[in-house]
Coordinates of C-alpha atoms in Angstrom, one line a residue:
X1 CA 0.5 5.3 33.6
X2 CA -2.2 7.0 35.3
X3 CA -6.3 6.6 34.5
X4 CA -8.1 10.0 33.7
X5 CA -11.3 8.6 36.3
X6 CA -13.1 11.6 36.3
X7 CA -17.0 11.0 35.2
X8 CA -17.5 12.7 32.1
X9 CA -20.9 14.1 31.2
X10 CA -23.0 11.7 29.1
X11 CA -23.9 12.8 25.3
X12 CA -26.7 15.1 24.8
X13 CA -29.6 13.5 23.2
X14 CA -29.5 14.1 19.4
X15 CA -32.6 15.4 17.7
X16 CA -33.5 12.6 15.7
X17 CA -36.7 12.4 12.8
X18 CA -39.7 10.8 13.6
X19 CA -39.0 6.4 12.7
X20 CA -40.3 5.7 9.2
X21 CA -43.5 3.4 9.4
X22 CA -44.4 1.2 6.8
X23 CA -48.1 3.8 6.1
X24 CA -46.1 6.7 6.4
X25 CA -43.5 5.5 3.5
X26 CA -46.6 4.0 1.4
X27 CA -48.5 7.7 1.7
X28 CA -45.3 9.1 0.6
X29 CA -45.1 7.0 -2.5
X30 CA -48.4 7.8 -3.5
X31 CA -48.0 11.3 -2.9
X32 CA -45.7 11.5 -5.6
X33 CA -47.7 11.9 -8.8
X34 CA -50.1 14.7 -6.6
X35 CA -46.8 16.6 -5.9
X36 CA -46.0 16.3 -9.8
X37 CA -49.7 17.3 -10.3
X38 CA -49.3 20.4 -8.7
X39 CA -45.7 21.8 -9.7
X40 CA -46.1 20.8 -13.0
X41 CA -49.3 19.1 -15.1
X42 CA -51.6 21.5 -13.7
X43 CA -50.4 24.2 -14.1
X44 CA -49.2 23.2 -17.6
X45 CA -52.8 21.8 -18.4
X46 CA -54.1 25.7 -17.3
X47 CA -51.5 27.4 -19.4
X48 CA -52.2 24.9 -22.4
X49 CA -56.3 26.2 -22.8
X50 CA -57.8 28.6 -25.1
X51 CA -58.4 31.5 -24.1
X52 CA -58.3 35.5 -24.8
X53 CA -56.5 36.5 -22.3
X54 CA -52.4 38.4 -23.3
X55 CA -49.2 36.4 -22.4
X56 CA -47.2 39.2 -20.9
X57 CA -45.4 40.0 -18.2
X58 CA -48.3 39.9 -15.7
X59 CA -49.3 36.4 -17.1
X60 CA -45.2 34.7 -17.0
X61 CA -45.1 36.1 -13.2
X62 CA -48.4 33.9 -12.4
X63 CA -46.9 31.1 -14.1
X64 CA -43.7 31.4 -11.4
X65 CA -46.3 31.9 -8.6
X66 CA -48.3 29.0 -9.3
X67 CA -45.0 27.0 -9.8
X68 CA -43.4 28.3 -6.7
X69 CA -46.8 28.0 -4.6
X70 CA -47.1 24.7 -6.3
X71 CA -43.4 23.3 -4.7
X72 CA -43.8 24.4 -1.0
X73 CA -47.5 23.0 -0.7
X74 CA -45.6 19.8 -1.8
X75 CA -43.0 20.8 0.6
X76 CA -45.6 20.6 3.0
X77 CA -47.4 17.7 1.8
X78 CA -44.3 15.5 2.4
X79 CA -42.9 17.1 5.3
X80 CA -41.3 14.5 8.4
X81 CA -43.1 16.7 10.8
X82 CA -47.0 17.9 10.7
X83 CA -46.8 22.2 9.9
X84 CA -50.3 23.2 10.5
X85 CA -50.4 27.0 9.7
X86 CA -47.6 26.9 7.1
X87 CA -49.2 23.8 5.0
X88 CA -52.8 26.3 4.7
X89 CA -51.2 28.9 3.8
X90 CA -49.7 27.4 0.9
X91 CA -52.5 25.7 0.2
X92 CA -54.6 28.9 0.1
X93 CA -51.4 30.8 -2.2
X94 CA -51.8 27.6 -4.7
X95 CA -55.7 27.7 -4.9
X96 CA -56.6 31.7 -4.8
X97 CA -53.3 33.4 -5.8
X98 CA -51.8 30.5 -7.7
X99 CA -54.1 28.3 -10.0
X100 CA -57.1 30.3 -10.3
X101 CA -55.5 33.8 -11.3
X102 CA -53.6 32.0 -13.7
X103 CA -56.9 30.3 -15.2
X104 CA -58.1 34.0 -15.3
X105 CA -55.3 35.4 -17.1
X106 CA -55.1 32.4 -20.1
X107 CA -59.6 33.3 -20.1
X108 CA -58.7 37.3 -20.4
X109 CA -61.9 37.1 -17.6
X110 CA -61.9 37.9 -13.9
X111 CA -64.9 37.7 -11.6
X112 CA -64.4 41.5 -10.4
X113 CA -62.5 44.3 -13.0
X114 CA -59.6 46.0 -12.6
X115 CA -60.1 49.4 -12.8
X116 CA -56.5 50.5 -13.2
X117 CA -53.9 49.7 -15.7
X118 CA -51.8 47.0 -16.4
X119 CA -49.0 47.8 -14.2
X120 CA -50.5 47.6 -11.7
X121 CA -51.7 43.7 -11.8
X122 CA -48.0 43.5 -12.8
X123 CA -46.9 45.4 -9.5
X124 CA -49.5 43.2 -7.8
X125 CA -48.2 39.7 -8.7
X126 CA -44.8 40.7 -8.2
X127 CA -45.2 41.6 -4.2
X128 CA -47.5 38.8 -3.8
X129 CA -44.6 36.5 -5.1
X130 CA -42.0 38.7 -2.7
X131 CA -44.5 38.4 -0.1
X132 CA -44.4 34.4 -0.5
X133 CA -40.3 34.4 -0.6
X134 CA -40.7 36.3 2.5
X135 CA -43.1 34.2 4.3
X136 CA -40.1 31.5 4.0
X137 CA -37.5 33.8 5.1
X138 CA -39.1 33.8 8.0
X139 CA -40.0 30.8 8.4
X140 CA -36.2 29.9 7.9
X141 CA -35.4 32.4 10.7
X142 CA -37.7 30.9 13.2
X143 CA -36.1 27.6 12.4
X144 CA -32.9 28.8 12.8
X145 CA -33.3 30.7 16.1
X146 CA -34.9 26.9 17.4
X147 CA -31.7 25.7 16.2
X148 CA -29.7 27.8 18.0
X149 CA -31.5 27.3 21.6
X150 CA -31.2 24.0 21.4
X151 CA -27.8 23.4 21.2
X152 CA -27.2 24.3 24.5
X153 CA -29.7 21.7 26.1
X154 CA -30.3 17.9 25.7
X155 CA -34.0 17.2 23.6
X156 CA -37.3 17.8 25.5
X157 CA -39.7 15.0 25.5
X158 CA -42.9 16.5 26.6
X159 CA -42.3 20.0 24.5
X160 CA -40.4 23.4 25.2
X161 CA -38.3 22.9 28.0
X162 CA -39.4 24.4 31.2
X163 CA -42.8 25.4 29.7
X164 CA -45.7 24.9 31.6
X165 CA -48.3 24.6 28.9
X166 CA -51.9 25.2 28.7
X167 CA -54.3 22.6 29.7
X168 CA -58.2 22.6 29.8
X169 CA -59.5 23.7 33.3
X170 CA -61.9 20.6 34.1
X171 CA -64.7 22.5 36.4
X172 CA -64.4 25.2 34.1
X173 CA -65.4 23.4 30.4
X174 CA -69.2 22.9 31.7
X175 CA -69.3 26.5 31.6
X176 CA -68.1 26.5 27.8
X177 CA -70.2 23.6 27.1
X178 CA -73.3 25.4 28.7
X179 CA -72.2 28.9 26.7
X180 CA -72.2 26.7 23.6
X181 CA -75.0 25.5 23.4
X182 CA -77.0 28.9 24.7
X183 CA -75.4 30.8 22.1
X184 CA -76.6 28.1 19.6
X185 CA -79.9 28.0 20.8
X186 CA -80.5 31.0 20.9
X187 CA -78.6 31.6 16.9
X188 CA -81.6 28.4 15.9
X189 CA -84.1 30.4 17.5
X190 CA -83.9 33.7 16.5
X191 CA -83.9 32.1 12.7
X192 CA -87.2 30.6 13.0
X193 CA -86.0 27.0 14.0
X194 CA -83.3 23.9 12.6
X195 CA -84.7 23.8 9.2
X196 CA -83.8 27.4 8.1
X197 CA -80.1 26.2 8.3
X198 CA -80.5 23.5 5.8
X199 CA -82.6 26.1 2.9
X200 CA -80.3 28.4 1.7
X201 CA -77.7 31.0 3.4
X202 CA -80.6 33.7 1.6
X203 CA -83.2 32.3 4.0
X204 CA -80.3 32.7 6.7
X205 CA -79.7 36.5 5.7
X206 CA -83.8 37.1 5.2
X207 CA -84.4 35.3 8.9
X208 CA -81.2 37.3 10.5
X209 CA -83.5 40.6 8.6
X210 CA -86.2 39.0 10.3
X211 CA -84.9 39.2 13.9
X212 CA -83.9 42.5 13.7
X213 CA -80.2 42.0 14.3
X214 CA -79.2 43.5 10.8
X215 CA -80.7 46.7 10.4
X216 CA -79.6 50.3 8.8
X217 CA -77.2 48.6 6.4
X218 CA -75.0 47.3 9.2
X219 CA -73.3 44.5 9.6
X220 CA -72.3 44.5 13.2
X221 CA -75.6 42.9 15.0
X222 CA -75.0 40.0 11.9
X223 CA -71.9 38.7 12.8
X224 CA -72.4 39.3 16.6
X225 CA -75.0 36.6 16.0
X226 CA -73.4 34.2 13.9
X227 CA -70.4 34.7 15.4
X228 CA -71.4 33.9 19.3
X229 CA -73.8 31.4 17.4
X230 CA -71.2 29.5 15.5
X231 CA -67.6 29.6 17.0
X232 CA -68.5 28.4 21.3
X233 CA -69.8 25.1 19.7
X234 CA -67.3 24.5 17.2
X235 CA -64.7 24.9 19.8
X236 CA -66.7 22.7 22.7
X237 CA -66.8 20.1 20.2
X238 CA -63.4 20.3 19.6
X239 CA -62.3 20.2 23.3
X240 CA -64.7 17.1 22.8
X241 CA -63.2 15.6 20.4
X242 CA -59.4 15.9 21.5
X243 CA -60.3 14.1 25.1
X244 CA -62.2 11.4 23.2
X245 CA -59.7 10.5 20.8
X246 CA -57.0 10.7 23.9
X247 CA -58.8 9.4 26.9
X248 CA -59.5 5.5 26.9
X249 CA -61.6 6.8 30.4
X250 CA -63.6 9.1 28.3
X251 CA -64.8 7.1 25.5
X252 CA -66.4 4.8 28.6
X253 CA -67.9 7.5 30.6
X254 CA -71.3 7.6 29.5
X255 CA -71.9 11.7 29.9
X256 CA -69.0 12.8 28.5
X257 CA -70.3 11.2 25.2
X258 CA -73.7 12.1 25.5
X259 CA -72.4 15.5 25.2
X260 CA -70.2 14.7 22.6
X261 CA -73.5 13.8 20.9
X262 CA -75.0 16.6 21.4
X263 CA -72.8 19.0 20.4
X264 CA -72.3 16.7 17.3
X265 CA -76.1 17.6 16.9
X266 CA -75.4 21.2 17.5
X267 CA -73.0 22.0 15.0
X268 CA -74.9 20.4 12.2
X269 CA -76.9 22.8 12.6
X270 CA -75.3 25.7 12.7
X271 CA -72.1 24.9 11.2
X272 CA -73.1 23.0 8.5
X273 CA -72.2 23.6 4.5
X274 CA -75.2 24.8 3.4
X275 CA -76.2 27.9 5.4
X276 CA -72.6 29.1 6.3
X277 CA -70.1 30.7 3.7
X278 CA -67.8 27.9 2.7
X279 CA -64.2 29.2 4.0
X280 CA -66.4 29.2 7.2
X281 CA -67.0 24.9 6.7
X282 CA -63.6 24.4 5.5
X283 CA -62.2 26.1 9.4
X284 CA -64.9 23.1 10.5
X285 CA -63.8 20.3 8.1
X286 CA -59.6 21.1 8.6
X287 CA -60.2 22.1 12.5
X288 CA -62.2 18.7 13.2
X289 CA -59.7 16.6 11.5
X290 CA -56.3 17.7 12.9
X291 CA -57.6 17.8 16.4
X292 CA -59.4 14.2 15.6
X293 CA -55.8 12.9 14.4
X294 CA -52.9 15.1 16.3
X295 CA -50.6 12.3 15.3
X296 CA -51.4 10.5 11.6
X297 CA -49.3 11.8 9.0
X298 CA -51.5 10.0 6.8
X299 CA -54.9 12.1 7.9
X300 CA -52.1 15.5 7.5
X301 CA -51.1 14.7 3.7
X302 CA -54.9 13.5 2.8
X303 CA -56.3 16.9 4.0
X304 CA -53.9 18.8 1.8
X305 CA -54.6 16.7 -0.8
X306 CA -58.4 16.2 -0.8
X307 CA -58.5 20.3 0.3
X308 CA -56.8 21.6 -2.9
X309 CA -59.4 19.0 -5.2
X310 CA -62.7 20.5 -2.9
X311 CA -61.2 24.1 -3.2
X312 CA -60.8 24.0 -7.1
X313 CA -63.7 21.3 -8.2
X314 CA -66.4 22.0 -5.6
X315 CA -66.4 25.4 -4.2
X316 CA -66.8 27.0 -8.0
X317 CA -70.2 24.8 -8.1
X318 CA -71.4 25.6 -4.6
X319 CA -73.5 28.4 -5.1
X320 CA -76.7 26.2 -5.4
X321 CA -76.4 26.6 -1.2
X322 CA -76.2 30.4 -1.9
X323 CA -79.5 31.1 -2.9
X324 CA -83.2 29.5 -3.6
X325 CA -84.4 27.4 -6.2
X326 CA -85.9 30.2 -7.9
X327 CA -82.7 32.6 -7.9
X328 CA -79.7 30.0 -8.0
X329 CA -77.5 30.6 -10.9
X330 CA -76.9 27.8 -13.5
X331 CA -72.8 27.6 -14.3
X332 CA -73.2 27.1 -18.2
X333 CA -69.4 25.8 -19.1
X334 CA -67.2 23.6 -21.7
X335 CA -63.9 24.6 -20.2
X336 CA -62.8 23.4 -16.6
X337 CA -61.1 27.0 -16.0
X338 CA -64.7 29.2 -16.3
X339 CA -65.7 28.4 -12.9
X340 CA -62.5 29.8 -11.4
X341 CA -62.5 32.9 -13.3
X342 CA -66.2 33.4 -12.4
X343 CA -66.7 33.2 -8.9
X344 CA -65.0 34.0 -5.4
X345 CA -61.1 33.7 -6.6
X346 CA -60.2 37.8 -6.9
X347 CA -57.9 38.3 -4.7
X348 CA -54.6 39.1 -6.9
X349 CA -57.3 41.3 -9.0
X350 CA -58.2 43.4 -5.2
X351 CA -54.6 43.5 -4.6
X352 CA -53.9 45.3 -7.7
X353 CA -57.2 47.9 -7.3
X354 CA -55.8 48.2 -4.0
X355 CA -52.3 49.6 -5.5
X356 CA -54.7 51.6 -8.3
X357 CA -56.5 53.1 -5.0
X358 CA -53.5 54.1 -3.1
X359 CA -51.6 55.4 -6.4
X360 CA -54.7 57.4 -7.5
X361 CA -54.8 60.0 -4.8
X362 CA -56.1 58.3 -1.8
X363 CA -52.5 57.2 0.3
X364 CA -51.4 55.0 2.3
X365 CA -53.1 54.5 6.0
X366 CA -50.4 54.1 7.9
X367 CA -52.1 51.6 10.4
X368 CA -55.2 53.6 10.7
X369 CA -57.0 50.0 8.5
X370 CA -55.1 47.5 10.7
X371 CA -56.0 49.7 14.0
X372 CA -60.0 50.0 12.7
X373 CA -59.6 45.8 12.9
X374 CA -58.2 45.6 16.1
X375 CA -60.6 47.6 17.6
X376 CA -63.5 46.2 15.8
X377 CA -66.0 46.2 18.8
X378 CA -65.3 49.8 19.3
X379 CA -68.8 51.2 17.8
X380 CA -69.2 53.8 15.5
X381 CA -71.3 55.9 18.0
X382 CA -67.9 56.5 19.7
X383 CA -65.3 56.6 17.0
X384 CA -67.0 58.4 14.1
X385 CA -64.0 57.9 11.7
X386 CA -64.0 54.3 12.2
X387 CA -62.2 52.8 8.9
X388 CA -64.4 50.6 6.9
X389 CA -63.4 46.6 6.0
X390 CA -60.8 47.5 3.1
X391 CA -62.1 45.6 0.9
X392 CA -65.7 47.6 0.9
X393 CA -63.5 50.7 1.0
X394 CA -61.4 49.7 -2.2
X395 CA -65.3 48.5 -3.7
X396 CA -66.8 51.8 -3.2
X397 CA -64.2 53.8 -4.8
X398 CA -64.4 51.4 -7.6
X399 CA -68.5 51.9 -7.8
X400 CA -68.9 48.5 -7.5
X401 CA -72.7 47.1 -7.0
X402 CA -71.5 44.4 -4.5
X403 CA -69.0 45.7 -2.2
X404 CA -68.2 42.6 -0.2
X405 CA -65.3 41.8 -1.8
X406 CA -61.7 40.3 -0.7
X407 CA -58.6 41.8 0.2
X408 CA -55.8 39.4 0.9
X409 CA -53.1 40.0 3.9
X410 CA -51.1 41.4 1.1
X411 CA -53.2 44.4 0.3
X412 CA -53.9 44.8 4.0
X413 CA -49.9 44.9 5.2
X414 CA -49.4 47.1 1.4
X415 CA -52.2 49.6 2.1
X416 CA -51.0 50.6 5.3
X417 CA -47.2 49.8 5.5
X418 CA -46.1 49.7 1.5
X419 CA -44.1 47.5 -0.4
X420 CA -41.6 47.4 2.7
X421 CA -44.0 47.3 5.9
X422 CA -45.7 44.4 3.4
X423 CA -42.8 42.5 3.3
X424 CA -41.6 43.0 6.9
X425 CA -45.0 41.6 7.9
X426 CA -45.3 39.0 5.1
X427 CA -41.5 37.7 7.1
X428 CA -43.3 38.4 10.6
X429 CA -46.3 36.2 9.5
X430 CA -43.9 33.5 8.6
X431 CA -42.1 33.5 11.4
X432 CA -44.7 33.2 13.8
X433 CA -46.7 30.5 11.8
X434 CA -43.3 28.5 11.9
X435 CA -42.7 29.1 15.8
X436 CA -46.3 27.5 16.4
X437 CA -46.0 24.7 14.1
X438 CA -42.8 23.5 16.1
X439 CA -44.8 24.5 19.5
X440 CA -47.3 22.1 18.1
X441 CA -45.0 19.4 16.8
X442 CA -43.4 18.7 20.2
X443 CA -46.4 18.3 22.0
X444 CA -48.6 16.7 19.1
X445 CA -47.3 13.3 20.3
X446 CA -48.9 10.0 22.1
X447 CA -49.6 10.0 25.6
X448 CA -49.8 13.7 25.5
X449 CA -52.5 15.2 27.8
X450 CA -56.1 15.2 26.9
X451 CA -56.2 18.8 27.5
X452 CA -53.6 20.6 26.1
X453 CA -54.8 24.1 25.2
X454 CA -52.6 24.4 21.9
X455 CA -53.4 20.9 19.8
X456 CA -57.2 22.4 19.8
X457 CA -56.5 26.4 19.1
X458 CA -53.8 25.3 16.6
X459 CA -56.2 23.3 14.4
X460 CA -58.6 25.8 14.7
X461 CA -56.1 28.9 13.6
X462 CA -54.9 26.7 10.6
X463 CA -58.1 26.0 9.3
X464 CA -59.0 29.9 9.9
X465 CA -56.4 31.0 8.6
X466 CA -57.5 30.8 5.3
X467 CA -60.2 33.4 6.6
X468 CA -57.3 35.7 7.7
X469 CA -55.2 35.2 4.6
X470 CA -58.0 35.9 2.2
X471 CA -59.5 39.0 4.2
X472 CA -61.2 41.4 4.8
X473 CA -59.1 41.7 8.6
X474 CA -61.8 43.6 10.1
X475 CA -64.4 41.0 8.9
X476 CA -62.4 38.1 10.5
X477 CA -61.0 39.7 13.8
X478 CA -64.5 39.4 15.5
X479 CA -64.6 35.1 15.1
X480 CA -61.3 35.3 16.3
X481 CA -61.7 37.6 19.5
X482 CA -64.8 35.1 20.1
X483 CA -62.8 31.9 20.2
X484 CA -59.7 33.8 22.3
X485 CA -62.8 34.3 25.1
X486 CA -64.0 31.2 24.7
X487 CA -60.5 29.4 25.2
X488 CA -59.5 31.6 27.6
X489 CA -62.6 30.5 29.8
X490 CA -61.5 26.9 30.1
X491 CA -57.5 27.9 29.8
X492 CA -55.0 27.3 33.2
X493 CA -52.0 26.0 33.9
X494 CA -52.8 23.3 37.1
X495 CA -52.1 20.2 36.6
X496 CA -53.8 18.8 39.7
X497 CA -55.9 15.9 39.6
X498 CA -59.2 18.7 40.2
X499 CA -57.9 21.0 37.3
X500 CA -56.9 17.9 35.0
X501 CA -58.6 16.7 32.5
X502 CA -58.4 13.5 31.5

């Protein structure tokens, strides 16, 4: 009898979920009835109100919306692993394409008119519930592909196998500390001084008038300033922030949290709640709190949690930081649902004067909108047929007063693409927020560097993406171009004790 002795290669390492801890399995538990609360009771308790609004075919199809939006931010909510970009976006589809349209539609009352006929809010609720279903499929590819080039290989610790990641260039983050807070400064004094930021965001606009930054009916010289103004601190601090929370060295070096201090100082002042638009403070509030806790599943569900509550009980009353005593508008109400039909929830409603616009005579673009936001910094001086922010576009044709209106990623991907480049890039959007979130989830782990590039940009996109998703693109693409310089100042890949930071 012979003895097969030939070594045999040992098992590959399965991919095993995160251990169950004893907080992790209580927050689950309690998340229970909030998961009921969304799928079901609220949107029953919506349905169940007064109102003048008809129950046909546009209402039933934001009922399945709401109910569908309602399950994957759930999904989300009691995910094993942390998913970032795909937990906001399904918390932005509950809260402006989910609950509040459906408040408008039992109320028969929208906060801006619909110019075209009914069909078309049909068409509109219909692709932005295909739109959803395709944001999954591609988040179900990207999943799948993982699954597939991992089979070959035994499980990376330390994140994608044979990646060299991103780090924060140590000599080089003075620089972005120094750009912070000179771009801060210089936003503080420009507006007459700190306590112009805590008035109203009308003494923000009337002191940016002021300055001379915002003249001609333009817009450019504005958000140059807030932008450079706002985003280099936010993102110092954040650096901040990550090496604090994962450096025991750092917390006992006394400069590194003087600074921390400082900048602390910094963006209370010009990123606080009161002067800045409040999809700006939520990036700030959801950016500072995943990069403050990469790893608590706890902190992950809360956020969702306490974000939907803020988004539909806060921001509907918020316009007292809009606008001075004397010209702040008093929200008269006896039903819970006026609010949300009154203010800043239009999005479906754009969508469909989007398709009333294309259908009317004017076209599709055909990437001329999405090209006019890529090359946002191109000036008008140079391109003469620059395209305008869509949703001004869609507001002038409608002779609207106020023109700053929304226009979701939807009606962005429609108006240039159609119903089929729309869903093509509803599944491409998908696919890549999914990609990141597992990027994120390997490397979101303890003992991982202080300075890994993507657990700081990644908290920052998620909680801009809310920004993104509710549009204007070429309104948003300039924040985001600032932060890409800014990150790609302090960005290498050394990992030498002089690059390293730790």
């Amino acid at each position: 009898m012979t003895v097969d002795t030939t070594p045999r290669a040992a098992p590959r390492a399965a991919l095993l979920p995160p251990p169950f801890r004893p907080r992790t399995l209580l927050s689950r538990a309690l998340s229970v009835p909030l998961v009921l609360g969304l799928s079901c009771f609220l949107p029953l308790a919506v349905v169940s109100q007064p109102g003048e609004g008809p129950r046909d075919a546009a209402f039933w199809l934001q009922c399945v919306l709401t109910v569908y939006c309602g399950v994957r931010l759930s999904a989300m909510v009691l995910t094993a692993r942390r998913k970032l970009l795909q937990a906001t976006f399904w918390m932005f589809c509950y809260m402006a394409m989910g609950v509040a349209p459906l408040a408008q539609a039992v109320l028969g009352r929208v906060p801006t008119p619909v110019v075209g006929p009914r069909e078309d809010l049909v068409q509109a609720v219909a692709l932005v519930l295909l739109g959803c279903f395709a944001f999954d499929v591609g988040a179900l590819l990207a999943r799948y592909r993982a699954r597939r080039r991992g089979r070959g290989r035994a499980a990376d610790r330390g994140g994608a196998s044979g990646a060299r990641p991103l780090l924060v260039h140590r000599r080089r983050l003075p620089l972005l500390v120094l750009a912070a807070f000179a771009c801060g400064g210089l936003l503080v004094v420009k507006l007459g001084g700190p306590a112009v930021f805590f008035s109203s965001r009308q003494e923000i606009i009337a002191g940016i008038e002021d300055a001379g930054v915002s003249g001609d009916g333009s817009q450019a010289g504005q958000a140059f300033l807030r932008g450079f103004g706002t985003v280099p601190p936010l993102i110092a601090l954040l650096v901040y922030t990550r090496r604090l929370v994962t450096s025991r060295r750092a917390r006992r070096t006394w400069s590194v949290v003087t600074v921390f201090g400082a900048l602390v100082v910094l963006n209370a002042v010009v990123n606080n709640p009161v002067s800045n638009p409040r999809y700006w403070f939520l990036t700030v509030l959801f950016a500072l709190l995943f990069t403050a806790f990469p790893v608590s599943a706890v902190m992950y569900r809360a956020s969702l949690s306490l974000g939907v509550v803020v988004a539909l009980l806060v921001f509907p009353f918020a316009d007292r930081f809009r606008y001075d005593e004397d010209n702040t508008r008093q929200i008269e109400t006896t039903s819970f649902l006026e609010p949300l039909a009154l203010k800043d929830y239009d999005q479906v409603g754009m969508f469909a004067n989007t398709i009333t616009y294309v259908e009317s005579g004017q076209g599709h673009t055909y990437g001329r909108q999405f090209a006019g936001s890529l090359l946002f910094a191109v000036p008008r001086s140079v391109w003469a047929g620059k395209p305008s922010d869509t949703g001004v576009m869609v507001g002038e044709w409608m002779g609207a007063v106020n023109t700053n209106l929304s226009s979701p990623v939807w009606a962005e991907l429609w108006i240039d693409f159609g119903p089929v480049g729309m869903t093509a890039g509803m599944a491409a959007v998908g696919y890549a927020a999914a990609r990141v979130d597992r990027r994120v989830a390997r490397r979101a782990v303890r003992g991982s560097p202080s300075g890994g590039l993507l657990l700081i940009a990644a908290p920052l996109l998620a909680g801009y993406s809310f920004i993104l998703v509710r549009g204007p693109l070429l309104q948003a693409t300039g924040k985001v171009a600032i932060a890409v310089l800014c990150l790609a100042l302090v960005a290498t890949h050394r990992r030498d004790r002089g690059a390293r930071l730790d």
